[in-house]
Every structure is written in C-alpha cells, then in structure tokens.
Short mmCIF file of C-alpha atoms in Angstrom, two decimals:
data_model
loop_
_atom_site.label_atom_id
_atom_site.label_comp_id
_atom_site.label_asym_id
_atom_site.label_seq_id
_atom_site.Cartn_x
_atom_site.Cartn_y
_atom_site.Cartn_z
CA MET A 1047 16.53 63.53 66.31
CA GLU A 1048 18.62 66.17 67.35
CA GLU A 1049 20.17 64.53 70.78
CA THR A 1050 20.33 61.13 68.83
CA ASN A 1051 22.91 63.27 66.35
CA GLN A 1052 24.66 64.82 69.27
CA LYS A 1053 25.27 61.34 71.18
CA GLN A 1054 26.83 60.27 67.70
CA PRO A 1055 30.21 61.42 67.76
CA ASN A 1056 30.93 60.12 71.46
CA GLN A 1057 29.39 56.44 70.79
CA TYR A 1058 32.38 54.99 70.05
CA LEU A 1059 34.52 56.96 72.52
CA ILE A 1060 35.15 54.46 75.40
CA PRO A 1061 36.22 51.41 72.97
CA VAL A 1062 38.09 53.79 70.85
CA ALA A 1063 40.09 54.62 73.95
CA ILE A 1064 40.42 51.13 75.41
CA LEU A 1065 41.72 50.28 71.83
CA ILE A 1066 44.27 53.10 71.84
CA ALA A 1067 45.44 52.15 75.30
CA GLY A 1068 45.65 48.54 74.35
CA VAL A 1069 47.54 49.20 71.16
CA PHE A 1070 50.15 51.62 73.22
CA VAL A 1071 50.30 48.64 75.87
CA ALA A 1072 50.97 46.35 73.05
CA ALA A 1073 53.64 48.60 71.63
CA ALA A 1074 55.21 48.81 74.91
CA LEU A 1075 55.44 45.12 75.01
CA TYR A 1076 56.72 44.96 71.65
CA PHE A 1077 59.43 47.80 71.78
CA THR A 1078 60.81 46.33 75.03
CA ASN A 1079 61.09 42.94 73.82
CA THR A 1080 62.30 43.39 70.39
CA ASN A 1081 65.81 44.47 69.24
CA SER A 1082 63.77 47.55 67.64
CA ALA A 1083 66.02 50.69 67.97
CA PRO A 1084 68.99 51.18 70.03
CA VAL A 1085 69.93 54.60 70.99
CA ALA A 1086 73.60 53.87 71.05
CA ASN A 1087 76.03 55.90 69.10
CA THR A 1088 79.61 55.65 67.59
CA GLY A 1089 80.65 58.46 69.93
CA THR A 1090 81.81 60.61 66.88
CA ASN A 1091 78.58 62.54 66.28
CA GLN A 1092 77.46 59.75 63.46
CA PRO A 1093 73.91 58.93 63.42
CA ALA A 1094 73.15 55.86 65.70
CA VAL A 1095 73.82 52.50 64.37
CA ALA A 1096 69.95 51.81 64.24
CA GLN A 1097 69.49 54.56 62.33
CA GLN A 1098 71.93 52.97 59.71
CA GLN A 1099 71.23 49.87 58.82
CA PRO A 1100 68.53 46.89 59.19
CA GLN A 1101 68.90 45.30 63.28
CA PRO A 1102 70.14 41.80 63.69
CA SER A 1103 68.08 39.15 65.61
CA GLY A 1104 68.71 40.93 68.84
CA SER A 1105 69.66 37.01 70.41
CA THR A 1106 71.62 37.16 73.38
CA ASP A 1107 73.43 34.20 71.92
CA ALA A 1108 74.98 36.57 69.55
CA VAL A 1109 77.38 37.74 72.73
CA ARG A 1110 80.91 38.01 71.42
CA ALA A 1111 82.80 35.04 73.38
CA VAL A 1112 84.91 35.91 76.34
CA THR A 1113 88.57 36.19 75.69
CA GLY A 1114 91.33 37.26 77.52
CA GLU A 1115 91.32 40.42 76.02
CA ASP A 1116 88.26 41.37 77.85
CA HIS A 1117 88.16 43.28 81.51
CA ILE A 1118 87.32 40.33 83.58
CA LYS A 1119 86.65 40.67 87.47
CA GLY A 1120 86.84 37.17 89.01
CA ASN A 1121 87.83 33.84 87.73
CA PRO A 1122 88.08 33.99 83.83
CA ASN A 1123 87.22 30.34 83.41
CA ALA A 1124 84.36 30.71 85.83
CA PRO A 1125 81.34 28.53 85.07
CA ILE A 1126 78.97 31.85 84.88
CA LYS A 1127 79.92 34.96 83.39
CA ILE A 1128 77.91 38.22 83.26
CA VAL A 1129 78.73 40.18 80.41
CA GLU A 1130 77.68 44.17 81.37
CA TYR A 1131 77.73 46.67 78.35
CA SER A 1132 77.75 50.13 80.31
CA ASP A 1133 78.28 53.48 80.35
CA PHE A 1134 80.06 55.43 82.31
CA GLU A 1135 78.02 58.36 82.51
CA CYS A 1136 74.75 56.19 83.24
CA PRO A 1137 73.34 56.71 86.89
CA PHE A 1138 71.77 53.27 86.49
CA CYS A 1139 75.26 51.70 85.44
CA LYS A 1140 76.49 53.23 88.78
CA ARG A 1141 73.92 51.55 90.86
CA PHE A 1142 74.48 48.23 88.72
CA HIS A 1143 78.24 48.52 89.25
CA ASN A 1144 77.61 48.43 93.13
CA THR A 1145 75.17 45.64 92.85
CA MET A 1146 77.85 43.85 90.61
CA ASN A 1147 80.65 44.36 93.13
CA GLU A 1148 78.18 43.02 95.69
CA VAL A 1149 77.61 39.79 93.72
CA MET A 1150 81.78 39.55 93.07
CA ASP A 1151 82.21 39.88 96.98
CA LYS A 1152 79.49 36.88 97.69
CA TYR A 1153 80.33 34.79 94.27
CA GLY A 1154 83.79 35.79 93.14
CA GLU A 1155 86.01 34.18 95.53
CA SER A 1156 84.73 30.57 94.85
CA GLY A 1157 85.35 31.33 91.37
CA ASP A 1158 81.79 30.74 90.37
CA VAL A 1159 81.37 34.06 88.74
CA ALA A 1160 82.92 36.33 86.72
CA TRP A 1161 82.11 39.51 85.60
CA VAL A 1162 83.05 40.86 82.17
CA TYR A 1163 82.63 44.69 81.57
CA ARG A 1164 82.25 45.91 77.72
CA GLN A 1165 81.83 49.65 76.56
CA PHE A 1166 78.27 50.89 75.52
CA PRO A 1167 78.78 54.60 75.69
CA LEU A 1168 75.55 56.12 74.72
CA GLU A 1169 76.60 59.10 72.49
CA GLN A 1170 73.15 60.79 72.06
CA LEU A 1171 72.31 60.85 75.73
CA HIS A 1172 75.98 61.53 77.04
CA PRO A 1173 77.67 63.32 74.10
CA VAL A 1174 81.30 63.58 74.19
CA LYS A 1175 81.98 62.41 77.69
CA ALA A 1176 80.79 58.95 77.69
CA MET A 1177 83.22 57.96 75.09
CA ALA A 1178 85.76 59.94 76.40
CA GLU A 1179 85.59 57.98 79.61
CA ALA A 1180 85.13 54.53 77.81
CA VAL A 1181 88.59 55.42 75.87
CA ALA A 1182 90.27 56.71 79.26
CA SER A 1183 89.29 53.22 80.80
CA GLU A 1184 90.86 51.41 78.13
CA CYS A 1185 94.20 53.46 78.36
CA ALA A 1186 94.27 52.47 81.98
CA ALA A 1187 93.82 48.88 81.13
CA GLU A 1188 96.76 49.23 78.51
CA LEU A 1189 99.06 51.08 81.07
CA GLY A 1190 98.35 49.12 84.18
CA GLY A 1191 96.45 46.16 83.26
CA ASN A 1192 93.20 44.14 84.26
CA ASP A 1193 93.72 45.69 87.99
CA ALA A 1194 94.15 49.11 86.88
CA PHE A 1195 90.81 49.06 84.66
CA TRP A 1196 88.83 47.80 87.61
CA GLN A 1197 90.35 50.44 89.75
CA PHE A 1198 89.63 53.03 87.08
CA ALA A 1199 85.99 51.89 86.66
CA ASP A 1200 85.62 51.36 90.73
CA ARG A 1201 87.08 54.70 91.34
CA PHE A 1202 85.25 56.47 88.42
CA MET A 1203 81.70 55.24 89.26
CA GLU A 1204 82.76 56.52 92.98
CA LEU A 1205 83.32 59.96 92.29
CA THR A 1206 81.28 61.14 89.26
CA PRO A 1207 77.64 62.40 89.35
CA SER A 1208 76.77 60.47 86.09
CA ASN A 1209 74.05 62.28 83.53
CA ASN A 1210 77.19 64.23 81.61
CA GLN A 1211 77.89 66.29 84.25
CA THR A 1212 81.19 64.76 85.20
CA ASP A 1213 84.23 67.13 84.74
CA ILE A 1214 86.24 64.93 82.64
CA GLU A 1215 89.09 67.49 82.51
CA THR A 1216 89.91 67.00 86.43
CA VAL A 1217 88.41 63.78 87.32
CA ILE A 1218 89.81 61.68 84.66
CA PRO A 1219 93.65 62.96 85.41
CA GLN A 1220 92.87 62.88 89.15
CA ILE A 1221 92.09 59.01 88.65
CA VAL A 1222 95.26 58.35 86.53
CA LYS A 1223 97.30 59.85 89.24
CA GLU A 1224 95.48 57.95 92.07
CA ILE A 1225 96.20 54.45 90.60
CA GLY A 1226 99.40 55.38 89.64
CA LEU A 1227 99.76 55.56 85.90
CA ASP A 1228 102.22 57.19 83.87
CA GLN A 1229 100.35 60.51 83.10
CA THR A 1230 102.34 61.10 79.94
CA ALA A 1231 101.60 57.77 78.40
CA PHE A 1232 98.01 57.92 79.27
CA GLN A 1233 97.58 61.18 77.58
CA THR A 1234 99.34 60.06 74.73
CA CYS A 1235 96.93 56.78 74.48
CA PHE A 1236 93.83 59.04 75.26
CA THR A 1237 94.15 61.47 72.50
CA SER A 1238 95.28 58.63 69.92
CA GLY A 1239 92.10 57.25 68.93
CA LYS A 1240 93.33 53.70 69.05
CA TYR A 1241 90.76 52.48 71.14
CA ASP A 1242 88.04 53.93 69.11
CA GLN A 1243 87.38 50.75 66.97
CA HIS A 1244 87.56 48.31 70.01
CA ILE A 1245 84.96 50.70 71.60
CA GLN A 1246 82.53 50.18 68.49
CA ASP A 1247 82.82 46.64 68.74
CA ASP A 1248 81.65 46.46 72.10
CA ILE A 1249 78.86 48.77 70.97
CA ASP A 1250 77.93 46.85 67.97
CA ASN A 1251 77.69 43.51 69.89
CA ALA A 1252 75.82 45.04 72.55
CA VAL A 1253 73.16 46.21 69.50
CA ALA A 1254 73.56 42.75 67.97
CA THR A 1255 72.70 41.02 71.44
CA GLY A 1256 69.25 43.59 71.55
CA GLY A 1257 70.99 45.98 74.08
CA ARG A 1258 69.34 49.15 73.90
CA GLY A 1259 70.36 51.13 76.78
CA THR A 1260 72.35 50.94 79.74
CA PRO A 1261 73.56 48.91 81.72
CA TRP A 1262 72.71 45.75 79.46
CA SER A 1263 73.86 42.62 80.68
CA ILE A 1264 73.84 39.05 79.37
CA MET A 1265 74.67 36.14 82.05
CA ILE A 1266 76.07 33.05 80.60
CA GLY A 1267 75.12 29.83 82.37
CA PRO A 1268 77.68 26.82 82.69
CA ASP A 1269 75.47 25.06 79.85
CA GLY A 1270 75.68 28.13 77.44
CA THR A 1271 72.13 29.40 78.19
CA THR A 1272 72.32 33.07 77.96
CA TYR A 1273 69.97 35.28 80.16
CA PRO A 1274 69.15 38.93 79.47
CA ILE A 1275 69.49 41.49 82.38
CA ASN A 1276 67.88 45.00 81.23
CA GLY A 1277 68.62 47.81 83.41
CA ALA A 1278 69.81 47.80 87.19
CA GLN A 1279 68.26 44.62 88.31
CA PRO A 1280 68.38 44.24 91.88
CA LEU A 1281 71.15 42.00 93.88
CA ALA A 1282 68.34 39.41 95.01
CA ALA A 1283 67.35 39.13 91.16
CA ILE A 1284 70.82 38.48 89.95
CA GLU A 1285 71.29 36.04 92.82
CA GLN A 1286 68.10 34.18 92.15
CA LEU A 1287 69.61 34.06 88.23
CA ILE A 1288 72.85 32.88 89.45
CA GLY A 1289 71.10 29.85 91.54
CA ILE A 1290 69.01 29.13 88.35
CA ALA A 1291 72.11 29.26 86.04
CA LYS A 1292 73.83 26.72 88.43
CA ASN A 1293 70.84 24.48 88.69
CA SER A 1294 70.71 24.40 84.81
CA GLN A 1295 73.70 22.38 84.31
CA MET B 757 35.27 67.46 99.53
CA LEU B 758 31.87 65.83 98.51
CA TYR B 759 33.79 64.12 95.47
CA VAL B 760 36.60 62.83 98.03
CA ARG B 761 33.55 61.60 100.14
CA ALA B 762 32.01 60.06 97.11
CA LEU B 763 35.56 58.06 95.94
CA ILE B 764 35.89 56.63 99.59
CA ALA B 765 32.08 55.56 99.89
CA VAL B 766 32.61 53.53 96.95
CA ILE B 767 36.02 51.87 97.65
CA ARG B 768 34.96 51.04 100.92
CA GLN B 769 32.62 48.48 99.51
CA PRO B 770 34.64 45.11 98.95
CA LEU B 771 33.96 44.68 95.55
CA TYR B 772 35.28 47.72 94.44
CA LEU B 773 38.11 47.79 96.91
CA LEU B 774 39.21 44.55 95.25
CA ILE B 775 38.97 46.16 91.65
CA THR B 776 41.08 48.89 92.68
CA THR B 777 43.64 46.56 94.06
CA LEU B 778 43.84 43.82 91.44
CA VAL B 779 43.91 46.54 88.52
CA ALA B 780 46.73 48.46 90.40
CA GLY B 781 48.68 45.42 91.23
CA ILE B 782 48.60 44.50 87.61
CA VAL B 783 49.45 48.18 86.37
CA PHE B 784 52.24 48.37 89.07
CA THR B 785 53.89 44.59 87.99
CA PHE B 786 53.70 45.53 84.51
CA ALA B 787 55.67 48.60 84.95
CA VAL B 788 58.08 46.89 86.96
CA TRP B 789 58.30 43.61 85.01
CA LEU B 790 58.46 45.37 81.58
CA PRO B 791 62.33 45.21 80.88
CA SER B 792 62.49 41.61 82.21
CA LEU B 793 59.95 40.20 79.95
CA SER B 794 62.21 38.65 78.12
CA LEU B 795 64.18 37.22 80.94
CA ILE B 796 61.02 35.96 82.54
CA VAL B 797 60.25 33.74 79.49
CA ILE B 798 63.61 32.38 79.14
CA VAL B 799 63.45 31.38 82.63
CA ALA B 800 60.26 29.68 82.35
CA LYS B 801 61.88 27.47 79.81
CA ASN B 802 64.73 26.69 82.00
CA ALA B 803 63.85 26.46 85.18
CA SER B 804 61.17 24.94 87.73
CA LEU B 805 58.28 26.71 88.57
CA THR B 806 59.49 27.73 92.20
CA GLU B 807 62.65 29.05 90.77
CA LEU B 808 60.69 31.35 88.20
CA LEU B 809 58.31 32.62 91.04
CA SER B 810 61.28 33.47 93.41
CA LEU B 811 62.88 35.44 90.22
CA MET B 812 59.60 37.13 89.59
CA TRP B 813 59.45 38.05 92.93
CA SER B 814 62.95 39.31 93.50
CA LEU B 815 62.35 41.16 90.14
CA TYR B 816 59.69 43.86 92.10
CA GLY B 817 62.83 44.77 93.83
CA ALA B 818 63.66 46.77 90.42
CA ILE B 819 61.16 49.56 91.64
CA GLY B 820 64.22 50.55 93.57
CA SER B 821 67.19 49.73 91.77
CA ASN B 822 65.66 50.41 87.98
CA PHE B 823 63.74 53.54 88.61
CA THR B 824 64.46 57.05 89.99
CA ALA B 825 62.79 58.18 92.96
CA ILE B 826 60.35 60.15 90.73
CA SER B 827 59.74 57.63 88.38
CA ALA B 828 59.14 54.90 91.20
CA SER B 829 56.81 57.60 92.78
CA TYR B 830 54.70 58.16 89.74
CA THR B 831 54.62 54.62 88.69
CA THR B 832 53.23 53.50 91.83
CA ILE B 833 50.72 56.87 91.90
CA ILE B 834 49.74 55.70 88.19
CA ALA B 835 48.98 52.49 89.42
CA ILE B 836 46.73 53.42 92.25
CA LEU B 837 45.10 55.83 90.38
CA PHE B 838 44.37 53.71 87.33
CA GLY B 839 43.02 51.21 89.69
CA LEU B 840 40.50 53.83 91.37
CA ASN B 841 39.45 54.99 88.15
CA VAL B 842 38.51 51.65 86.86
CA ALA B 843 36.82 50.88 90.28
CA LEU B 844 34.78 54.02 90.12
CA LEU B 845 33.96 53.75 86.53
CA THR B 846 32.55 50.05 86.92
CA TYR B 847 30.56 51.72 89.88
CA TYR B 848 28.87 54.05 87.91
CA ILE B 849 28.31 51.85 85.04
CA ARG B 850 26.34 49.17 87.35
CA LYS B 851 24.70 52.03 89.57
CA MET B 852 23.21 54.07 86.68
CA ARG B 853 23.15 51.63 83.93
CA GLY B 854 19.61 52.95 83.31
CA GLY B 855 20.18 56.20 82.75
CA ILE B 856 23.96 56.48 81.48
CA SER B 857 25.02 57.21 77.73
CA ASN B 858 28.09 56.83 76.32
CA ALA B 859 28.30 60.77 75.97
CA ASN B 860 28.30 60.70 79.84
CA ILE B 861 31.55 58.32 80.42
CA GLY B 862 33.11 59.08 76.86
CA SER B 863 35.47 61.95 78.47
CA THR B 864 36.37 60.40 81.50
CA GLY B 865 37.24 56.88 79.87
CA ALA B 866 39.52 58.79 77.42
CA ALA B 867 40.99 60.55 80.18
CA SER B 868 41.89 57.31 82.22
CA ALA B 869 43.21 55.74 78.86
CA GLY B 870 45.22 58.75 77.80
CA GLY B 871 46.49 58.56 81.68
CA LEU B 872 47.33 55.41 81.50
CA VAL B 873 49.21 55.65 77.95
CA SER B 874 51.36 59.04 78.95
CA GLY B 875 51.94 56.70 82.27
CA ILE B 876 53.16 54.11 80.28
CA PHE B 877 55.48 56.09 78.09
CA GLY B 878 56.85 57.96 81.30
CA ILE B 879 58.03 54.27 82.70
CA GLY B 880 61.56 53.36 83.11
CA CYS B 881 64.95 54.40 82.79
CA ALA B 882 64.50 57.47 80.44
CA ALA B 883 68.24 58.78 81.32
CA CYS B 884 69.94 55.41 80.15
CA GLY B 885 67.27 54.87 77.16
CA THR B 886 66.34 51.91 78.35
CA PHE B 887 62.46 51.58 78.14
CA ILE B 888 59.50 52.70 75.87
CA PHE B 889 59.65 56.43 75.32
CA THR B 890 63.31 56.31 74.01
CA SER B 891 62.53 53.20 72.05
CA VAL B 892 59.52 54.67 70.38
CA LEU B 893 61.49 58.14 69.97
CA THR B 894 64.57 56.14 68.28
CA LEU B 895 61.83 54.29 66.11
CA PHE B 896 61.13 57.97 64.56
CA GLY B 897 65.01 58.59 64.64
CA ILE B 898 64.36 61.33 67.11
CA ALA B 899 65.96 59.95 70.43
CA GLY B 900 68.26 63.02 70.39
CA VAL B 901 64.99 64.96 71.73
CA LEU B 902 65.32 63.57 75.18
CA SER B 903 68.27 65.60 76.32
CA TYR B 904 66.22 68.71 75.52
CA LEU B 905 63.37 67.57 77.83
CA PRO B 906 64.29 68.90 81.49
CA PHE B 907 63.27 65.74 83.13
CA GLY B 908 64.58 63.41 80.24
CA GLY B 909 60.81 62.02 79.53
CA GLU B 910 59.72 61.77 82.89
CA GLU B 911 57.06 64.70 81.86
CA PHE B 912 54.98 62.05 80.45
CA GLY B 913 54.59 60.47 83.84
CA PHE B 914 53.50 63.71 85.61
CA LEU B 915 51.04 63.97 82.79
CA GLY B 916 49.75 60.46 83.54
CA VAL B 917 49.16 61.72 87.14
CA GLY B 918 47.49 64.66 86.00
CA LEU B 919 45.24 62.94 83.54
CA LEU B 920 44.19 60.36 85.79
CA LEU B 921 43.49 62.85 88.63
CA TYR B 922 41.12 64.74 86.37
CA SER B 923 39.51 61.53 85.34
CA LEU B 924 38.79 60.50 88.89
CA TYR B 925 37.69 64.09 89.38
CA SER B 926 35.34 63.89 86.60
CA LEU B 927 33.75 60.39 87.83
CA SER B 928 33.50 61.52 91.10
CA LYS B 929 31.53 64.16 90.17
CA LYS B 930 29.31 62.32 87.75
CA ILE B 931 28.93 59.65 90.64
CA THR B 932 27.64 62.72 93.28
CA ASP B 933 25.30 64.80 90.39
CA PRO B 934 21.59 64.00 90.73
CA MET B 935 20.32 62.15 87.88
CA VAL B 936 17.78 64.93 86.43
CA CYS B 937 16.86 65.78 82.91
CA PRO B 938 18.41 68.98 81.26
CA ILE B 939 15.79 71.71 80.74
#
C-alpha cells in the first residue's frame, strides 16, 4: 500500500515531460513563424513598438514599394529585389552584408538583382549606437548620394566590431573623412534629428512585414511573390532562391 | 567508465544507432531550419519539388552563417545528446520492461525533456533578437534582459547540454545497475 502511494507522484512524469517538451517545440514554431513580438525600438528609449500596439498581419506583402528614395545597389529596375532591414551593430548583419556583396558581384552587373538597404536598429540590444549609425549612414547618403551611402555601409561593416562595442566617436568621423564628405555639414546633419522619422518608418515597415530581428530581408520576385529571409542565410540559399524567383515568372 | 561502455554497447547495435542518428538529425534539422520555416512553406507553394529540396539542402549552410561558433557547437551537441538519450531510453524500456516502473525513468525523462527545451531556448541569433528566446522574452516585455546576460541567451544552450549529459549519465547508470529488489 505504501509502495503504491510512493509511485503515484511519478506515474505521469514522463508523459508530462514529453508534453512540456512538445508545448515548447510548438511554441518555438509559433514564435518563429508569426509576427509575435519584435524587439526593435525607436532609438529614443521609448518602449518597443510591439509593446505599444497590436501587431499587424506580419505579411511580407506589406513591404513598402522600392522607390528612388531607397538606398539601392545594382539596377533599380531589376526584376528581383532583395530588401534588407539591417542594424549596423548586429554581427549577423555584417555576415549577411558580405553575402549580399557576393550576390551583387555575381548578379548585379547583369541587372538581374538589386539590393535595397533599410534601417532596422535594435535599440534594446544595441542602445544609442545602432540608431546613431543609422542616422550617420542617412547623412552620408544626403551629402554624397547613393554611392556615398554604400561606401559608408561597406566601410562601417568592415571596420567595426559590432555588438555595441563600436567607438562611434572615432569610427564615424574617420569614415566620413575617408569617403570625402564635408565634415561640418555631416556634423550638422548628424545632430539635427532630421532622419529620426525616416528611420522609424523603416523600422515600422520591418515590423509590419514580420521582422523580429536582424538581418531581416524580403526577396521580391519578378511576379511580385515575396520570400522572407530570416537571419544571415548562406550564399548558396540566396542563390537557390534567386533561381526559384527567376523561374516563377 | 562503466557507464561509457554501457552507452557504447547500446549504440553499437544497428537499431539504436539508427534511432540516435534519426533523432539527432531531426533535432539538428529543426534547429537549422527553424528561422526559415515560413520561407520553406512559400517555396513549396511556388516552386518544383527539386527546387524546394535544393533550397532546403542549401539552408543547412545556415549552421555556419546564422549561428555563432558557440551556438553552432552546442546545437550540434544537443542534437547528438538528445539522439543518444532517446536511443538509451528505448533500450532501457525494451530490455527491462518486466522490472521497470515509471518512478525509475521519470527523473531521467524529465531531464531529457528539460535538456531539449533548454537547448531550444538557446538556439538562434540571440545577439540579433531573431529567434525563440528573444521572442519569448519580448512576449513578456522583458527583452532588455538579454543585454544583461553575459552570453546573450546562449546560457540556455549550455544548460541544455548539461541537462542532457546528466540524463545520459543517469540512464547509463540505470542500465548497468543490477536488477535487484531493495531491502
């Protein structure tokens, strides 16, 4: 009788353990495939967007149309566009930046693929610096055009350690000088706050399309089909996807 | 050493080697494909089977590009340890069916499940807030806690490895223990 009582509490331990594991796996699937809760913030120490309002559908179809105001590498009228939402302090964005440069080396000249860069600074993970770097890149674009933006972005990704360890006081002026921008005009732009809303619009669009972290990218095929690319996926996968998008037209 | 020998003896049998490989493969694949599941679904609707399979194969490369060296290591280790756990648990249940009670395997099963759950939490790009752990934290509005963790959430991966190792030790011990009635 006593032995029976001792066994009772453990009788359901394995099924319960398996059930708990199953629930977590299901939750994992749910969280990674729905627009649950992005971590991005506005860059002004406000609560995260997700905590302020209910989330939109999270469909990649909500990607904002690519216009002349975007930072575009390659043919602006390319049939395939890869819109990347990125954070200059994110180490995986750095990796994906290199991958995308390889993609553009291969598909850019033929005009088949265009790379569109949008801002998605993760303020909660990379406070102050990610936002400041996004502003700096916008100022580089304002003062030197599209080419200056890409020169700034490429050089920044090359020079900096990421994970909020960048010495922005040193690195940003260094790059501004290297790419030949007017340093006084840059400083005026940098402190003006004029790009805060533009960056917020990019963040909002990233969130609206289902982005919860960086790098978050959406490939837009020739027929308008949108493909989500979550994280720093390898070059081989991006090339496969380009092939699929080409064939689907 | 005795426990390691018991483990080796079990997985040298083709059935248990197969179970280990299959389960480890499934867990590893789940971890690597997790961020791309919605992409896989979209491609499945818009592309041929060959294109889909080629894409899925190429996505395995994400273990090198979408993970840190540490997270790639413990993700692989978690997959293998979980496969070994399932194989050993299957062996134990099959061989000792007559003398086994739920009490005997309850804590081990809980450690295995806990190890997998903890490992799942550690999977992904915690630094960039892409995956599970961050999603769970943001659900409760406390994503900022990640910046205070020394390894940005990868601690859960380490915990997963620890729990699975304990579970493996515990299972091997039970397998080598003689089946006697306690006094």
